[in-house]
Amino acid sequence: MALNAPVLVLKDSLKRESGTKVHHANIQAAKAVADIIRTTLGPRSMLKMLLDASGGIVVTNDGNAILREIDIAHPAAKSMIELSRTQDEEVGDGTTSVIVLAGEMLHVAEAFIDKHYHPTVICRAYTKALEDALAVLDKIAMPVDVNDRAAMLGLVKSSIGTKFTGQFGDLIADLAIDATTTAGVDLGQGMREVDIKKYIKVEKVPGGQLEDSRVLKGVMFNKDVVAPGKMRRKIVNPRIILLDCPVEYKKGENQTNAELMKEEDWQVLLEMEEEYIKNLCVQILKFKPDLVVTEKGLSDLAIHYLSKAGVSAIRRLRKTDNNRIAKACGAVIVNRPEELQESDVGTRAGLFEVKKIGDEFFTFIVDCKDPKACTVLLRGASKDVLNEVERNLQDAMSVARNILKNPKLLPGGGATELTVSAALKQKSSSVEGVEKWPYEAAALAFEAIPRTLAQNCGLNVIRIMTQLQGKDMLHANGENAWVGIDGRSGDIVDMKERKIWDSYSVKAQTFKTAIEAACMLLRIDDIVSGIKKKQAPGASAPKQPQIEQEGDADNEQMIPE
């Protein structure tokens, strides 16, 4: 047994060595991703110019938008990029912070990997740190009244103050709050649900100034009436019928052949088609609508009957737009005209109007009473500007939605992270065993956010961090949890005075995602490729292409003539 022992030890140390190499590679890949977008954190952040797949350019400092366009082969880096997407889908903001924090968590773990700490020990310490960090957030969180517009405005403004549109003051914040409060639905027991994707549409129309942007009390879409000369383009208090079926002759499901013996039969067939369309129109006109909107087609004959009755019609509308109209004007989308009822007619719209903006016609159904869907009309100098404004608006609406769901505030400007860091450092003295040091390292990792903010302001990072750490004891006791960095001026200030706030949901989700992802990447001890193509049984391996050398030319057999 004694003879075999050194061999076993050697095998074990080799395994550990290969595991350490993989950890180092993963940590380096994660740090590389974090470094790409580190400069886009904070109000003095830099913009990135990206070339997308179709050859167009994207200019943005939105972490998620940047990482979406980046093509990285390393699996650990891909996993990091996925974090920002998760954060964006879950809370819609904090996409840069989550990557920077996860990268830092992995960076501080590197020292422990070198000292041959087992990754499970590090992960246990990190999980403990996460629980304590969330407890600190609960302690310093401040409730906010969602009906207090000034407080809501301050919060949304500080979330987009770091973005390109921060220079336009209250404009985007106002749009976001108006849109989310319009589309919000009360679920009872003080709960509100805001479906941004379904019921808030952002329409970008190049031209005009950004200040011309507004939230419509209703919807707009890029369509004109089907017969412009014959149908009205402006109707006050319209009665609206929404259909999800074609108003034209029904065609067979599959190929249909009809054999006609007499010439008169052809006439009868045509008359039957006309009769069918006439009946459909009669059933619709029974309810005296002013506007008929269908997702499918409208035949020429149906257009004739509707225009004769003074009804405007719009065809081939997107299903999503139709749903928004239904929510805005109180109509019900009907599948069969014969099943129409008076209650299905939408009467809550104040005005139907078709306007020409630039070269295109847009339909407005606005001035609705208590609409549950809306459209945000964005105007701007160019498409690139409009795309960036839309990305910022989506973040702002997500923040407003988070506040409506969970009305709690936390200090911004890195103050929350400093408080969490100080509290964890204080608590680390009571952590027993080998987990104490990774726990302490996790506490230090939280300082990455204020440090990056200071870097992006162009300040002396060491001096600023020393000043902030001088206030650490106050932070730890929660007495002065509101001291942080003003990302514009670089001063150390009270966040309450400057109204630099963060949403509780965003911060909590950032911490959870970052630490859980760091733990997952630390647990990986090998990367195996599963891409190799399978060969058919019995098939020989494909030959490698051989390069012909100079001497081989002489050995070739000459072909007789």
PDB file of C-alpha atoms in Angstrom, residues 374-472:
ATOM      1  CA  CYS A 374     -51.428  53.571 -24.505  1.00  0.00           C
ATOM      2  CA  THR A 375     -48.883  54.554 -27.128  1.00  0.00           C
ATOM      3  CA  VAL A 376     -45.784  56.647 -26.497  1.00  0.00           C
ATOM      4  CA  LEU A 377     -45.031  58.782 -29.536  1.00  0.00           C
ATOM      5  CA  LEU A 378     -41.303  59.530 -29.779  1.00  0.00           C
ATOM      6  CA  ARG A 379     -39.957  62.206 -32.112  1.00  0.00           C
ATOM      7  CA  GLY A 380     -36.268  62.822 -32.732  1.00  0.00           C
ATOM      8  CA  ALA A 381     -33.565  63.876 -35.129  1.00  0.00           C
ATOM      9  CA  SER A 382     -32.519  60.463 -36.461  1.00  0.00           C
ATOM     10  CA  LYS A 383     -33.198  56.759 -36.148  1.00  0.00           C
ATOM     11  CA  ASP A 384     -30.076  56.187 -34.025  1.00  0.00           C
ATOM     12  CA  VAL A 385     -31.169  58.838 -31.521  1.00  0.00           C
ATOM     13  CA  LEU A 386     -34.703  57.427 -31.450  1.00  0.00           C
ATOM     14  CA  ASN A 387     -33.465  53.872 -30.852  1.00  0.00           C
ATOM     15  CA  GLU A 388     -31.351  55.004 -27.902  1.00  0.00           C
ATOM     16  CA  VAL A 389     -34.233  57.086 -26.487  1.00  0.00           C
ATOM     17  CA  GLU A 390     -36.489  54.025 -26.766  1.00  0.00           C
ATOM     18  CA  ARG A 391     -33.963  51.854 -24.881  1.00  0.00           C
ATOM     19  CA  ASN A 392     -33.770  54.496 -22.124  1.00  0.00           C
ATOM     20  CA  LEU A 393     -37.555  54.809 -22.017  1.00  0.00           C
ATOM     21  CA  GLN A 394     -37.918  51.018 -21.604  1.00  0.00           C
ATOM     22  CA  ASP A 395     -35.569  51.165 -18.592  1.00  0.00           C
ATOM     23  CA  ALA A 396     -37.475  54.105 -17.126  1.00  0.00           C
ATOM     24  CA  MET A 397     -40.843  52.337 -17.570  1.00  0.00           C
ATOM     25  CA  SER A 398     -39.447  49.197 -15.954  1.00  0.00           C
ATOM     26  CA  VAL A 399     -38.296  51.223 -12.933  1.00  0.00           C
ATOM     27  CA  ALA A 400     -41.716  52.902 -12.663  1.00  0.00           C
ATOM     28  CA  ARG A 401     -43.370  49.448 -12.905  1.00  0.00           C
ATOM     29  CA  ASN A 402     -41.083  48.053 -10.177  1.00  0.00           C
ATOM     30  CA  ILE A 403     -42.027  50.900  -7.844  1.00  0.00           C
ATOM     31  CA  LEU A 404     -45.739  50.306  -8.462  1.00  0.00           C
ATOM     32  CA  LYS A 405     -45.198  46.617  -7.648  1.00  0.00           C
ATOM     33  CA  ASN A 406     -42.840  47.068  -4.678  1.00  0.00           C
ATOM     34  CA  PRO A 407     -42.874  50.685  -3.434  1.00  0.00           C
ATOM     35  CA  LYS A 408     -39.504  50.839  -1.639  1.00  0.00           C
ATOM     36  CA  LEU A 409     -36.481  53.076  -2.213  1.00  0.00           C
ATOM     37  CA  LEU A 410     -32.765  52.626  -1.577  1.00  0.00           C
ATOM     38  CA  PRO A 411     -29.951  55.206  -1.825  1.00  0.00           C
ATOM     39  CA  GLY A 412     -28.173  55.369  -5.191  1.00  0.00           C
ATOM     40  CA  GLY A 413     -24.655  56.508  -6.068  1.00  0.00           C
ATOM     41  CA  GLY A 414     -23.027  53.399  -4.572  1.00  0.00           C
ATOM     42  CA  ALA A 415     -24.329  54.248  -1.061  1.00  0.00           C
ATOM     43  CA  THR A 416     -26.327  50.997  -0.809  1.00  0.00           C
ATOM     44  CA  GLU A 417     -23.288  48.902  -1.766  1.00  0.00           C
ATOM     45  CA  LEU A 418     -21.093  50.765   0.746  1.00  0.00           C
ATOM     46  CA  THR A 419     -23.615  50.163   3.518  1.00  0.00           C
ATOM     47  CA  VAL A 420     -23.900  46.466   2.631  1.00  0.00           C
ATOM     48  CA  SER A 421     -20.096  46.176   2.414  1.00  0.00           C
ATOM     49  CA  ALA A 422     -19.569  47.850   5.803  1.00  0.00           C
ATOM     50  CA  ALA A 423     -22.264  45.744   7.482  1.00  0.00           C
ATOM     51  CA  LEU A 424     -20.808  42.499   6.068  1.00  0.00           C
ATOM     52  CA  LYS A 425     -17.259  43.472   7.136  1.00  0.00           C
ATOM     53  CA  GLN A 426     -18.548  44.040  10.663  1.00  0.00           C
ATOM     54  CA  LYS A 427     -20.427  40.741  10.654  1.00  0.00           C
ATOM     55  CA  SER A 428     -17.477  38.742   9.238  1.00  0.00           C
ATOM     56  CA  SER A 429     -15.847  38.704  12.697  1.00  0.00           C
ATOM     57  CA  SER A 430     -18.676  36.465  13.922  1.00  0.00           C
ATOM     58  CA  VAL A 431     -18.367  34.009  10.988  1.00  0.00           C
ATOM     59  CA  GLU A 432     -16.568  30.865  12.088  1.00  0.00           C
ATOM     60  CA  GLY A 433     -14.250  28.511  10.218  1.00  0.00           C
ATOM     61  CA  VAL A 434     -12.617  28.842   6.803  1.00  0.00           C
ATOM     62  CA  GLU A 435     -15.702  30.611   5.386  1.00  0.00           C
ATOM     63  CA  LYS A 436     -14.687  33.782   7.251  1.00  0.00           C
ATOM     64  CA  TRP A 437     -12.194  34.964   4.591  1.00  0.00           C
ATOM     65  CA  PRO A 438     -14.329  34.410   1.457  1.00  0.00           C
ATOM     66  CA  TYR A 439     -17.193  36.130   3.356  1.00  0.00           C
ATOM     67  CA  GLU A 440     -14.928  39.123   4.006  1.00  0.00           C
ATOM     68  CA  ALA A 441     -13.843  39.116   0.340  1.00  0.00           C
ATOM     69  CA  ALA A 442     -17.522  39.180  -0.751  1.00  0.00           C
ATOM     70  CA  ALA A 443     -17.987  42.249   1.488  1.00  0.00           C
ATOM     71  CA  LEU A 444     -15.071  43.951  -0.312  1.00  0.00           C
ATOM     72  CA  ALA A 445     -16.456  42.998  -3.736  1.00  0.00           C
ATOM     73  CA  PHE A 446     -19.544  45.184  -3.154  1.00  0.00           C
ATOM     74  CA  GLU A 447     -17.242  48.220  -3.227  1.00  0.00           C
ATOM     75  CA  ALA A 448     -16.722  47.618  -6.969  1.00  0.00           C
ATOM     76  CA  ILE A 449     -19.831  49.689  -7.806  1.00  0.00           C
ATOM     77  CA  PRO A 450     -18.824  52.943  -5.990  1.00  0.00           C
ATOM     78  CA  ARG A 451     -15.215  52.413  -7.168  1.00  0.00           C
ATOM     79  CA  THR A 452     -16.341  52.144 -10.809  1.00  0.00           C
ATOM     80  CA  LEU A 453     -18.564  55.243 -10.413  1.00  0.00           C
ATOM     81  CA  ALA A 454     -15.543  57.186  -9.123  1.00  0.00           C
ATOM     82  CA  GLN A 455     -13.375  55.891 -11.989  1.00  0.00           C
ATOM     83  CA  ASN A 456     -15.934  56.955 -14.605  1.00  0.00           C
ATOM     84  CA  CYS A 457     -16.033  60.465 -13.105  1.00  0.00           C
ATOM     85  CA  GLY A 458     -12.281  60.730 -13.678  1.00  0.00           C
ATOM     86  CA  LEU A 459     -11.566  61.098  -9.934  1.00  0.00           C
ATOM     87  CA  ASN A 460      -8.681  59.912  -7.791  1.00  0.00           C
ATOM     88  CA  VAL A 461     -10.223  56.532  -6.926  1.00  0.00           C
ATOM     89  CA  ILE A 462      -7.961  55.739  -3.951  1.00  0.00           C
ATOM     90  CA  ARG A 463      -8.643  59.091  -2.267  1.00  0.00           C
ATOM     91  CA  ILE A 464     -12.415  58.864  -2.790  1.00  0.00           C
ATOM     92  CA  MET A 465     -12.615  55.247  -1.579  1.00  0.00           C
ATOM     93  CA  THR A 466     -10.494  56.121   1.501  1.00  0.00           C
ATOM     94  CA  GLN A 467     -12.867  58.992   2.327  1.00  0.00           C
ATOM     95  CA  LEU A 468     -15.875  56.734   1.886  1.00  0.00           C
ATOM     96  CA  GLN A 469     -14.316  53.959   3.985  1.00  0.00           C
ATOM     97  CA  GLY A 470     -13.706  56.597   6.669  1.00  0.00           C
ATOM     98  CA  LYS A 471     -17.482  56.836   6.899  1.00  0.00           C
ATOM     99  CA  ASP A 472     -17.736  53.021   6.943  1.00  0.00           C
TER     100      ASP A 472
END
